[in-house]
Tab-separated table of C-alpha atoms in Angstrom:
chain	number	residue	atom	x	y	z
A	1	UNK	CA	-20.760	-20.736	8.068
A	2	UNK	CA	-23.025	-18.238	10.607
A	3	UNK	CA	-26.561	-17.202	9.357
A	4	UNK	CA	-27.039	-17.562	6.357
A	5	UNK	CA	-28.937	-14.735	5.829
A	6	UNK	CA	-26.707	-12.700	8.513
A	7	UNK	CA	-24.425	-10.426	6.816
A	8	UNK	CA	-27.692	-8.917	5.431
A	9	UNK	CA	-29.900	-8.481	8.612
A	10	UNK	CA	-27.245	-6.925	11.098
A	11	UNK	CA	-25.333	-4.583	11.558
A	12	UNK	CA	-21.235	-3.987	12.679
A	13	UNK	CA	-21.314	-4.495	15.742
A	14	UNK	CA	-18.135	-1.634	17.976
A	15	UNK	CA	-16.270	-2.332	20.650
A	16	UNK	CA	-17.603	0.892	23.086
A	17	UNK	CA	-15.022	2.452	25.337
A	18	UNK	CA	-15.683	3.819	28.223
A	19	UNK	CA	-15.910	8.316	28.715
A	20	UNK	CA	-12.449	9.510	27.607
A	21	UNK	CA	-12.933	11.916	30.655
A	22	UNK	CA	-12.919	9.230	32.856
A	23	UNK	CA	-10.668	7.046	31.066
A	24	UNK	CA	-7.484	9.491	30.706
A	25	UNK	CA	-7.628	9.401	35.083
A	26	UNK	CA	-5.944	6.505	35.435
A	27	UNK	CA	-3.880	3.206	33.607
A	28	UNK	CA	-6.298	0.375	33.605
A	29	UNK	CA	-8.270	-0.859	30.286
A	30	UNK	CA	-11.733	1.195	29.100
A	31	UNK	CA	-12.893	-0.567	26.133
A	32	UNK	CA	-15.932	-1.859	27.292
A	33	UNK	CA	-16.256	-5.897	25.116
A	34	UNK	CA	-19.733	-7.520	23.027
A	35	UNK	CA	-21.670	-9.895	25.198
A	36	UNK	CA	-22.373	-12.954	24.488
A	37	UNK	CA	-25.577	-11.759	22.446
A	38	UNK	CA	-23.600	-8.955	20.414
A	39	UNK	CA	-20.862	-11.731	20.134
A	40	UNK	CA	-22.889	-14.216	19.092
A	41	UNK	CA	-24.757	-11.709	16.261
A	42	UNK	CA	-21.534	-10.083	14.577
A	43	UNK	CA	-20.218	-14.475	13.990
A	44	UNK	CA	-24.347	-14.645	12.259
A	45	UNK	CA	-22.276	-11.666	9.859
A	46	UNK	CA	-19.732	-14.949	8.793
A	47	UNK	CA	-20.499	-14.916	5.534
A	48	UNK	CA	-20.212	-18.619	3.737
A	49	UNK	CA	-17.728	-17.199	1.905
A	50	UNK	CA	-15.786	-20.128	0.001
A	51	UNK	CA	-12.651	-18.944	0.526
A	52	UNK	CA	-11.752	-16.689	3.849
A	53	UNK	CA	-9.491	-14.600	3.135
A	54	UNK	CA	-9.291	-13.634	6.623
A	55	UNK	CA	-7.714	-16.689	7.475
A	56	UNK	CA	-4.706	-15.573	4.734
A	57	UNK	CA	-4.718	-12.044	6.532
A	58	UNK	CA	-3.896	-13.660	10.113
A	59	UNK	CA	-0.560	-13.348	10.673
A	60	UNK	CA	-1.870	-16.821	12.619
A	61	UNK	CA	-4.077	-18.536	9.897
A	62	UNK	CA	-7.065	-18.024	12.885
A	63	UNK	CA	-9.256	-21.101	11.770
A	64	UNK	CA	-11.384	-17.342	11.716
A	65	UNK	CA	-14.767	-19.228	10.214
A	66	UNK	CA	-14.888	-21.702	12.729
A	67	UNK	CA	-14.942	-19.935	15.314
A	68	UNK	CA	-17.561	-17.473	14.615
A	69	UNK	CA	-19.815	-20.311	13.463
A	70	UNK	CA	-19.210	-21.406	16.968
A	71	UNK	CA	-20.188	-18.120	18.414
A	72	UNK	CA	-23.712	-18.124	16.849
A	73	UNK	CA	-24.301	-21.096	17.022
A	74	UNK	CA	-23.868	-19.509	20.961
A	75	UNK	CA	-24.128	-22.878	23.184
A	76	UNK	CA	-21.770	-22.725	26.605
A	77	UNK	CA	-20.033	-26.374	25.195
A	78	UNK	CA	-20.011	-24.116	21.322
A	79	UNK	CA	-18.429	-21.488	22.937
A	80	UNK	CA	-15.330	-23.348	25.187
A	81	UNK	CA	-14.890	-24.955	21.663
A	82	UNK	CA	-14.233	-22.513	19.879
A	83	UNK	CA	-11.910	-21.387	21.916
A	84	UNK	CA	-10.381	-25.273	21.568
A	85	UNK	CA	-10.221	-23.985	17.966
A	86	UNK	CA	-8.852	-20.073	18.639
A	87	UNK	CA	-6.177	-22.162	20.839
A	88	UNK	CA	-5.485	-24.091	18.197
A	89	UNK	CA	-3.274	-21.302	16.335
A	90	UNK	CA	-2.940	-18.962	18.977
A	91	UNK	CA	-1.074	-19.443	22.202
A	92	UNK	CA	-2.703	-16.329	24.058
A	93	UNK	CA	-5.039	-14.790	21.998
A	94	UNK	CA	-5.947	-12.251	25.271
A	95	UNK	CA	-2.710	-10.659	23.186
A	96	UNK	CA	-4.587	-9.495	19.414
A	97	UNK	CA	-7.809	-9.619	20.902
A	98	UNK	CA	-6.950	-6.883	22.529
A	99	UNK	CA	-3.735	-5.278	20.707
A	100	UNK	CA	-3.934	-6.671	17.253
A	101	UNK	CA	-4.612	-3.961	13.998
A	102	UNK	CA	-6.422	-7.919	12.548
A	103	UNK	CA	-4.962	-7.597	9.338
A	104	UNK	CA	-8.171	-10.877	9.444
A	105	UNK	CA	-10.601	-7.593	8.872
A	106	UNK	CA	-9.044	-6.129	6.498
A	107	UNK	CA	-8.907	-9.801	4.781
A	108	UNK	CA	-12.677	-10.576	5.654
A	109	UNK	CA	-14.861	-10.895	2.051
A	110	UNK	CA	-18.175	-9.415	3.675
A	111	UNK	CA	-15.831	-5.880	3.399
A	112	UNK	CA	-14.937	-5.904	0.025
A	113	UNK	CA	-17.867	-4.436	0.140
A	114	UNK	CA	-18.697	-3.704	3.073
A	115	UNK	CA	-18.502	-3.201	6.915
A	116	UNK	CA	-16.205	-6.247	7.920
A	117	UNK	CA	-17.446	-8.572	10.802
A	118	UNK	CA	-15.163	-7.658	13.966
A	119	UNK	CA	-13.438	-10.703	13.765
A	120	UNK	CA	-11.145	-9.050	16.483
A	121	UNK	CA	-13.570	-8.595	19.060
A	122	UNK	CA	-15.276	-12.314	18.789
A	123	UNK	CA	-11.432	-13.423	19.491
A	124	UNK	CA	-11.704	-10.963	22.636
A	125	UNK	CA	-15.179	-12.173	23.601
A	126	UNK	CA	-13.797	-15.821	23.462
A	127	UNK	CA	-10.993	-15.737	25.878
A	128	UNK	CA	-12.184	-13.712	28.302
A	129	UNK	CA	-15.237	-16.094	28.086
A	130	UNK	CA	-12.902	-17.800	27.901
A	131	UNK	CA	-10.660	-17.827	31.467
A	132	UNK	CA	-14.001	-16.895	33.561
A	133	UNK	CA	-15.264	-20.170	32.822
A	134	UNK	CA	-12.375	-21.566	33.638
A	135	UNK	CA	-11.814	-23.601	30.255
A	136	UNK	CA	-7.801	-21.845	30.360
A	137	UNK	CA	-5.683	-24.759	31.875
A	138	UNK	CA	-2.537	-26.020	31.308
A	139	UNK	CA	-1.560	-28.754	29.520
A	140	UNK	CA	1.936	-30.185	31.109
A	141	UNK	CA	3.475	-32.365	28.483
A	142	UNK	CA	2.348	-36.643	28.734
A	143	UNK	CA	5.759	-37.066	28.500
A	144	UNK	CA	8.982	-35.735	28.529
A	145	UNK	CA	12.264	-35.572	25.893
A	146	UNK	CA	15.061	-35.228	27.816
A	147	UNK	CA	16.321	-32.599	25.953
A	148	UNK	CA	17.279	-28.730	27.622
A	149	UNK	CA	16.175	-25.332	25.368
A	150	UNK	CA	17.341	-21.729	26.208
A	151	UNK	CA	14.670	-19.065	24.563
A	152	UNK	CA	16.022	-15.658	25.143
A	153	UNK	CA	13.673	-13.290	25.945
A	154	UNK	CA	10.126	-13.391	27.228
A	155	UNK	CA	8.355	-11.067	24.613
A	156	UNK	CA	6.006	-13.348	22.899
A	157	UNK	CA	7.666	-14.669	19.785
A	158	UNK	CA	9.857	-16.091	23.496
A	159	UNK	CA	6.402	-16.886	24.957
A	160	UNK	CA	4.780	-18.605	22.341
A	161	UNK	CA	8.453	-20.439	20.913
A	162	UNK	CA	7.857	-21.420	25.192
A	163	UNK	CA	4.095	-22.658	25.658
A	164	UNK	CA	5.209	-24.748	22.036
A	165	UNK	CA	8.239	-26.027	23.694
A	166	UNK	CA	7.278	-27.214	27.228
A	167	UNK	CA	3.741	-28.807	25.143
A	168	UNK	CA	6.537	-31.108	23.497
A	169	UNK	CA	8.127	-32.811	26.866
A	170	UNK	CA	11.225	-29.671	26.119
A	171	UNK	CA	12.764	-28.377	29.476
A	172	UNK	CA	12.166	-24.574	28.873
A	173	UNK	CA	14.376	-22.489	30.303
A	174	UNK	CA	12.944	-18.732	29.394
A	175	UNK	CA	16.056	-16.062	30.219
A	176	UNK	CA	14.638	-12.183	30.279
A	177	UNK	CA	16.792	-8.985	31.266
A	178	UNK	CA	14.039	-7.065	33.074
A	179	UNK	CA	13.200	-7.835	36.206
A	180	UNK	CA	9.511	-8.979	34.996
A	181	UNK	CA	8.281	-10.959	32.468
A	182	UNK	CA	7.021	-10.472	28.767
A	183	UNK	CA	9.642	-7.945	27.095
A	184	UNK	CA	8.203	-5.425	25.359
A	185	UNK	CA	4.257	-6.782	25.786
A	186	UNK	CA	4.440	-5.702	29.755
A	187	UNK	CA	7.653	-2.650	29.075
A	188	UNK	CA	6.693	-1.592	25.904
A	189	UNK	CA	3.490	-1.635	25.682
A	190	UNK	CA	0.874	0.717	27.389
A	191	UNK	CA	-1.113	-0.747	31.150
A	192	UNK	CA	-4.988	1.516	29.232
A	193	UNK	CA	-4.232	-1.257	26.850
A	194	UNK	CA	-2.851	-3.960	27.889
A	195	UNK	CA	-3.187	-4.851	31.686
A	196	UNK	CA	-0.217	-6.652	32.874
A	197	UNK	CA	-2.585	-9.488	35.104
A	198	UNK	CA	-2.639	-11.314	31.604
A	199	UNK	CA	1.392	-11.748	31.484
A	200	UNK	CA	1.153	-13.078	35.377
A	201	UNK	CA	-1.504	-15.174	33.910
A	202	UNK	CA	0.142	-16.667	31.662
A	203	UNK	CA	3.198	-17.236	33.022
A	204	UNK	CA	1.149	-19.235	36.076
A	205	UNK	CA	0.017	-21.357	33.625
A	206	UNK	CA	3.033	-22.232	31.683
A	207	UNK	CA	4.817	-22.675	35.303
A	208	UNK	CA	2.997	-25.166	35.848
A	209	UNK	CA	3.810	-26.614	32.062
A	210	UNK	CA	7.372	-26.831	33.289
A	211	UNK	CA	8.369	-23.635	31.518
A	212	UNK	CA	11.205	-21.906	33.872
A	213	UNK	CA	11.711	-17.861	33.835
A	214	UNK	CA	14.675	-16.372	35.338
A	215	UNK	CA	14.295	-12.115	35.774
A	216	UNK	CA	17.048	-10.248	35.850
A	217	UNK	CA	18.935	-11.998	33.970
A	218	UNK	CA	21.257	-11.118	30.835
A	219	UNK	CA	22.642	-13.196	27.901
A	220	UNK	CA	26.077	-11.794	26.160
A	221	UNK	CA	29.017	-9.584	27.122
A	222	UNK	CA	27.821	-5.722	28.233
A	223	UNK	CA	29.968	-3.395	29.259
A	224	UNK	CA	29.313	-2.644	33.398
A	225	UNK	CA	27.355	1.303	31.609
A	226	UNK	CA	25.064	-0.104	29.694
A	227	UNK	CA	20.671	1.144	30.829
A	228	UNK	CA	20.857	-2.685	30.832
A	229	UNK	CA	22.691	-3.695	33.060
A	230	UNK	CA	21.237	-1.437	35.906
A	231	UNK	CA	18.067	-4.139	35.363
A	232	UNK	CA	19.746	-7.144	35.495
A	233	UNK	CA	20.940	-8.739	37.902
A	234	UNK	CA	23.168	-11.508	36.964
A	235	UNK	CA	24.932	-12.008	33.105
A	236	UNK	CA	25.547	-15.050	31.330
A	237	UNK	CA	27.068	-16.200	28.283
A	238	UNK	CA	26.411	-17.613	25.080
A	239	UNK	CA	29.491	-20.155	25.932
A	240	UNK	CA	27.269	-21.054	29.551
A	241	UNK	CA	23.940	-21.665	26.805
A	242	UNK	CA	25.890	-23.803	24.872
A	243	UNK	CA	27.125	-25.652	27.293
A	244	UNK	CA	23.791	-26.270	29.736
A	245	UNK	CA	21.881	-26.382	26.279
A	246	UNK	CA	20.517	-29.262	23.828
A	247	UNK	CA	19.646	-25.627	21.937
A	248	UNK	CA	18.711	-21.429	22.145
A	249	UNK	CA	15.684	-20.132	20.124
A	250	UNK	CA	16.885	-16.031	20.726
A	251	UNK	CA	14.168	-14.533	20.741
A	252	UNK	CA	15.030	-10.259	21.796
A	253	UNK	CA	12.972	-7.288	20.611
A	254	UNK	CA	13.816	-5.227	17.835
A	255	UNK	CA	14.816	-2.332	21.007
A	256	UNK	CA	17.028	0.404	19.275
A	257	UNK	CA	15.086	2.864	18.570
A	258	UNK	CA	15.255	5.105	14.912
A	259	UNK	CA	16.810	8.124	16.287
A	260	UNK	CA	16.226	11.687	14.458
A	261	UNK	CA	20.033	13.226	14.553
A	262	UNK	CA	19.956	17.139	14.182
A	263	UNK	CA	20.789	20.172	15.887
A	264	UNK	CA	19.886	19.690	19.880
A	265	UNK	CA	19.355	16.280	19.901
A	266	UNK	CA	20.770	16.547	23.201
A	267	UNK	CA	18.658	19.213	24.930
A	268	UNK	CA	17.184	17.847	28.133
A	269	UNK	CA	13.240	17.048	27.531
A	270	UNK	CA	14.371	15.125	23.582
A	271	UNK	CA	13.203	11.358	25.226
A	272	UNK	CA	13.171	8.349	22.454
A	273	UNK	CA	9.262	7.165	22.892
A	274	UNK	CA	10.758	3.855	24.589
A	275	UNK	CA	12.153	6.069	27.546
A	276	UNK	CA	8.545	6.694	28.845
A	277	UNK	CA	6.325	4.219	27.798
A	278	UNK	CA	8.483	1.148	30.533
A	279	UNK	CA	9.324	3.983	33.226
A	280	UNK	CA	5.114	4.539	32.906
A	281	UNK	CA	3.783	0.610	33.397
A	282	UNK	CA	6.569	0.613	36.290
A	283	UNK	CA	5.245	2.989	38.110
A	284	UNK	CA	1.858	1.284	37.398
A	285	UNK	CA	3.903	-1.873	39.052
A	286	UNK	CA	5.225	0.071	41.768
A	287	UNK	CA	7.882	-0.064	40.992
A	288	UNK	CA	10.338	3.227	42.587
A	289	UNK	CA	11.969	5.590	39.204
A	290	UNK	CA	14.436	8.372	40.198
A	291	UNK	CA	13.546	11.317	38.233
A	292	UNK	CA	11.365	9.724	35.875
A	293	UNK	CA	9.718	11.783	33.000
A	294	UNK	CA	6.815	13.274	33.417
A	295	UNK	CA	4.294	15.305	30.742
A	296	UNK	CA	2.374	17.283	33.349
A	297	UNK	CA	1.903	20.359	32.824
A	298	UNK	CA	3.866	20.630	29.098
A	299	UNK	CA	3.927	21.159	26.261
A	300	UNK	CA	4.106	17.788	24.436
A	301	UNK	CA	5.543	16.792	21.100
A	302	UNK	CA	5.786	12.883	19.349
A	303	UNK	CA	7.275	12.705	16.375
A	304	UNK	CA	6.390	9.843	14.538
A	305	UNK	CA	2.410	8.836	13.701
A	306	UNK	CA	2.368	5.168	14.627
A	307	UNK	CA	1.354	2.723	17.293
A	308	UNK	CA	3.741	3.910	19.333
A	309	UNK	CA	3.605	7.363	18.744
A	310	UNK	CA	0.213	6.934	20.039
A	311	UNK	CA	0.930	5.307	23.105
A	312	UNK	CA	2.959	8.373	23.554
A	313	UNK	CA	-0.137	10.247	23.832
A	314	UNK	CA	-2.407	8.457	25.761
A	315	UNK	CA	0.236	8.434	28.670
A	316	UNK	CA	1.117	12.248	27.678
A	317	UNK	CA	-2.594	13.228	28.186
A	318	UNK	CA	-2.549	10.980	31.482
A	319	UNK	CA	0.363	13.357	33.265
A	320	UNK	CA	-2.096	16.333	32.986
A	321	UNK	CA	-0.390	17.039	29.284
A	322	UNK	CA	-1.943	20.346	28.922
A	323	UNK	CA	-1.457	20.252	25.107
A	324	UNK	CA	-0.728	17.223	23.024
A	325	UNK	CA	0.668	17.520	18.983
A	326	UNK	CA	1.479	14.788	17.123
A	327	UNK	CA	3.908	14.690	13.874
A	328	UNK	CA	4.211	12.543	10.278
A	329	UNK	CA	6.230	12.803	8.092
A	330	UNK	CA	3.850	10.940	5.382
A	331	UNK	CA	1.202	12.818	3.562
A	332	UNK	CA	-2.158	12.896	5.159
A	333	UNK	CA	-3.780	8.811	3.832
A	334	UNK	CA	-7.105	9.759	2.680
A	335	UNK	CA	-9.854	8.723	5.021
A	336	UNK	CA	-11.657	5.233	3.699
A	337	UNK	CA	-9.313	2.619	1.470
A	338	UNK	CA	-9.908	2.453	-1.875
A	339	UNK	CA	-11.560	-0.902	-2.342
A	340	UNK	CA	-11.239	-2.501	-5.134
A	341	UNK	CA	-7.772	-1.481	-4.793
A	342	UNK	CA	-6.798	-2.938	-1.813
A	343	UNK	CA	-8.250	-6.080	-0.899
A	344	UNK	CA	-7.793	-8.695	0.484
A	345	UNK	CA	-3.881	-6.902	1.778
A	346	UNK	CA	-3.167	-4.131	4.450
A	347	UNK	CA	-5.014	-0.297	2.959
A	348	UNK	CA	-3.141	2.740	3.451
A	349	UNK	CA	-6.499	5.092	5.383
A	350	UNK	CA	-6.691	7.897	8.155
A	351	UNK	CA	-6.990	5.325	11.458
A	352	UNK	CA	-7.816	7.112	14.303
A	353	UNK	CA	-6.964	5.653	17.779
A	354	UNK	CA	-8.699	6.368	21.274
A	355	UNK	CA	-5.445	8.255	22.278
A	356	UNK	CA	-6.396	10.623	19.511
A	357	UNK	CA	-9.919	10.802	20.860
A	358	UNK	CA	-8.173	12.075	23.819
A	359	UNK	CA	-6.784	14.891	22.985
A	360	UNK	CA	-4.366	15.344	20.032
A	361	UNK	CA	-3.479	17.610	17.095
A	362	UNK	CA	-2.302	15.930	14.464
A	363	UNK	CA	-0.165	17.268	11.666
A	364	UNK	CA	1.080	15.655	7.605
A	365	UNK	CA	2.948	16.121	6.645
A	366	UNK	CA	5.499	17.492	8.339
A	367	UNK	CA	10.067	17.655	9.591
A	368	UNK	CA	11.578	18.596	12.552
A	369	UNK	CA	14.968	20.353	10.814
A	370	UNK	CA	16.562	21.191	15.043
A	371	UNK	CA	15.531	21.456	18.363
A	372	UNK	CA	15.558	25.120	20.245
A	373	UNK	CA	16.960	25.423	23.155
A	374	UNK	CA	15.032	28.050	25.845
A	375	UNK	CA	17.114	31.321	27.460
A	376	UNK	CA	18.753	31.961	31.091
A	377	UNK	CA	17.924	28.766	33.059
A	378	UNK	CA	16.477	26.740	30.154
A	379	UNK	CA	19.563	27.032	28.328
A	380	UNK	CA	20.024	23.352	28.001
A	381	UNK	CA	16.538	21.963	28.058
A	382	UNK	CA	14.141	22.135	24.220
A	383	UNK	CA	12.118	24.658	23.863
A	384	UNK	CA	10.712	24.553	20.193
A	385	UNK	CA	11.245	22.909	17.218
A	386	UNK	CA	11.709	24.356	13.718
A	387	UNK	CA	9.570	22.348	11.302
A	388	UNK	CA	8.855	23.137	7.717
A	389	UNK	CA	6.604	21.046	5.346
A	390	UNK	CA	7.229	18.565	2.492
A	391	UNK	CA	5.336	17.339	0.158
A	392	UNK	CA	6.044	14.006	-2.256
A	393	UNK	CA	6.372	13.563	-6.152
A	394	UNK	CA	6.742	9.852	-6.969
A	395	UNK	CA	8.402	8.771	-3.779
A	396	UNK	CA	10.306	11.911	-3.331
A	397	UNK	CA	10.578	14.259	-0.508
A	398	UNK	CA	10.447	17.678	-0.808
A	399	UNK	CA	10.633	21.248	1.502
A	400	UNK	CA	7.845	23.269	0.368
A	401	UNK	CA	9.605	26.157	0.298
A	402	UNK	CA	8.474	29.346	2.657
A	403	UNK	CA	6.446	26.492	4.990
A	404	UNK	CA	9.313	27.614	7.778
A	405	UNK	CA	7.215	27.139	12.038
A	406	UNK	CA	8.873	27.423	14.991
A	407	UNK	CA	6.139	25.050	17.200
A	408	UNK	CA	6.720	25.201	21.124
A	409	UNK	CA	7.359	22.342	23.116
A	410	UNK	CA	8.907	21.102	26.547
A	411	UNK	CA	8.454	17.748	25.924
A	412	UNK	CA	9.734	15.791	22.761
A	413	UNK	CA	8.873	12.141	22.192
A	414	UNK	CA	10.943	10.401	19.763
A	415	UNK	CA	8.335	7.088	18.479
A	416	UNK	CA	10.280	7.504	15.076
A	417	UNK	CA	10.009	3.209	14.766
A	418	UNK	CA	12.997	0.616	15.082
A	419	UNK	CA	15.620	0.080	13.736
A	420	UNK	CA	17.049	-3.261	14.468
A	421	UNK	CA	16.920	-5.678	17.933
A	422	UNK	CA	19.946	-5.045	20.522
A	423	UNK	CA	23.091	-6.324	18.579
A	424	UNK	CA	24.560	-7.975	21.700
A	425	UNK	CA	23.090	-10.721	21.718
A	426	UNK	CA	23.685	-11.914	18.290
A	427	UNK	CA	27.380	-10.582	18.918
A	428	UNK	CA	28.004	-12.826	22.237
A	429	UNK	CA	26.406	-15.807	19.971
A	430	UNK	CA	28.216	-15.235	16.718
A	431	UNK	CA	24.985	-14.948	15.025
A	432	UNK	CA	25.495	-13.474	11.143
A	433	UNK	CA	22.918	-10.583	11.076
A	434	UNK	CA	21.485	-8.869	8.114
A	435	UNK	CA	22.085	-5.749	6.380
A	436	UNK	CA	19.646	-4.443	8.909
A	437	UNK	CA	20.365	-5.945	12.209
A	438	UNK	CA	18.818	-8.306	12.575
A	439	UNK	CA	19.323	-12.192	12.581
A	440	UNK	CA	20.254	-14.454	9.603
A	441	UNK	CA	17.643	-17.279	9.905
A	442	UNK	CA	16.045	-20.000	7.776
A	443	UNK	CA	12.882	-19.578	6.862
A	444	UNK	CA	9.789	-22.619	7.327
A	445	UNK	CA	10.497	-22.915	4.321
A	446	UNK	CA	14.233	-22.889	3.588
A	447	UNK	CA	13.867	-25.546	7.226
A	448	UNK	CA	13.862	-23.640	10.306
A	449	UNK	CA	14.897	-19.967	11.987
A	450	UNK	CA	17.763	-22.040	12.650
A	451	UNK	CA	20.513	-19.451	12.060
A	452	UNK	CA	24.792	-20.220	11.114
A	453	UNK	CA	25.005	-21.266	14.631
A	454	UNK	CA	24.697	-24.814	15.065
A	455	UNK	CA	21.879	-25.036	17.674
A	456	UNK	CA	21.272	-21.313	17.660
A	457	UNK	CA	17.661	-20.215	16.045
A	458	UNK	CA	15.919	-16.807	16.022
A	459	UNK	CA	12.291	-15.809	15.976
A	460	UNK	CA	10.004	-12.522	15.722
A	461	UNK	CA	11.969	-9.432	15.723
A	462	UNK	CA	15.123	-11.024	16.830
A	463	UNK	CA	14.732	-12.922	13.578
A	464	UNK	CA	12.790	-9.863	10.635
A	465	UNK	CA	13.079	-6.890	11.937
A	466	UNK	CA	10.144	-4.989	14.506
A	467	UNK	CA	6.678	-5.903	14.205
A	468	UNK	CA	3.507	-7.094	15.270
A	469	UNK	CA	3.049	-9.062	18.003
A	470	UNK	CA	0.409	-11.547	16.007
A	471	UNK	CA	3.079	-11.979	13.607
A	472	UNK	CA	5.724	-12.859	16.912
A	473	UNK	CA	3.664	-15.007	18.227
A	474	UNK	CA	3.499	-16.555	15.168
A	475	UNK	CA	6.737	-16.312	14.282
A	476	UNK	CA	7.335	-18.670	18.070
A	477	UNK	CA	4.997	-20.798	17.155
A	478	UNK	CA	7.431	-22.009	13.572
A	479	UNK	CA	10.765	-21.593	15.070
A	480	UNK	CA	8.788	-24.265	17.890
A	481	UNK	CA	8.133	-26.197	15.607
A	482	UNK	CA	12.215	-25.924	13.951
A	483	UNK	CA	13.304	-26.465	17.198
A	484	UNK	CA	11.355	-29.837	18.500
A	485	UNK	CA	12.770	-31.326	14.607
A	486	UNK	CA	16.147	-30.496	15.166
A	487	UNK	CA	16.469	-32.237	19.070
A	488	UNK	CA	13.797	-35.198	17.863
A	489	UNK	CA	14.623	-35.620	14.110
A	490	UNK	CA	10.738	-34.541	13.131
A	491	UNK	CA	7.803	-32.580	15.112
A	492	UNK	CA	4.698	-32.768	15.594
A	493	UNK	CA	4.291	-29.261	16.584
A	494	UNK	CA	1.169	-27.289	14.220
A	495	UNK	CA	2.929	-24.648	12.660
């Protein structure tokens, strides 16, 4: 694969970024992708390694050596074929090529003692050229099955499943509670990481393939005072879907944020990350918001060291925050992973995002004990965090004596992950839940994504809990195969 000696001749090339001073003034994507020559050089680094661990490192099992080799060959026909190879396993490489953490690169054989092949950047280059050249076209089915499928949720799992089922000839209707399609892709990921035109382009393709999208529709029974009902114009009962459709796939996201129930939690200025991020994306789309959360001129503390916390950092910097501090409960990871110990698995190491580079103080091994109010007219607003340093030993955490400290803050975002999908949908269908609140549904090896309710399936975060976009796409594709087999007695859809 690639050039036989390419891995010895060429270094890894990283995608570039627009300068910080320029990119923090807007919400546009700022990654500078590889040009054709650079992508060809990266493809040349792919080794003829015999056992391509990258394939298994990738949740959708992308056929990575094949499209690397095609890009290395370099002709327009080779690039178009590379896109076909990429699409054979991944419905939406423009999503994963931008926001996937690239576990495939961690598993790259070259990564044992060198820098991995830039697989993600090659994927990014292939799909962007595919759109530019007009190679991405609707693929309507040759014949219809006469079967109807409802997909609840239009995130990556729901979209992937809907596209696969439509191409198999089924009449697919996707239900989304928000006014626009995309789920957490649209409302959870900042525009500067994923511009929403990419979603709109895929939705147009899927509509041409026969998929029907119904937005502003809540499925199940929801209380009138629920925040969710503010976004919807109508409600549809679970029973109505079961009567109208031959199969129902539940593919909603894990939207219940992990809380921090400590003194002062109810103070103004303490918010979940998923209060900030959807609002900003809605504002970018032109929606009018009442009293949106703003970090202008404020001291911001983000609690949680993962991707969602990083997204809060980048958004706060674009608002014009005075300072941004990010807390992480765990100790600071090593700068470099222990490759002989971890390869080909996802390693533990310090990861610095583009948002961190824009301005952020990161503090590890710290816990928040209380949110403290201000004085006078600010007595109901957060003014500081009472913190303590923590240390870990044998998997147990203990506080460091004498390390208490007050950290000033005008705005706090809780970004500590998500605990479960919204329970109302599962309860409406009577689907059993596991101890974490996810739908109990069989795996592909057990027969596939079926719940204990006849003709109801579950996939993505709804089934496996909070996870990556690439895992959601895999789940959606596999669930589509399971639904197709249920409806037709067999399935030719790929796993």
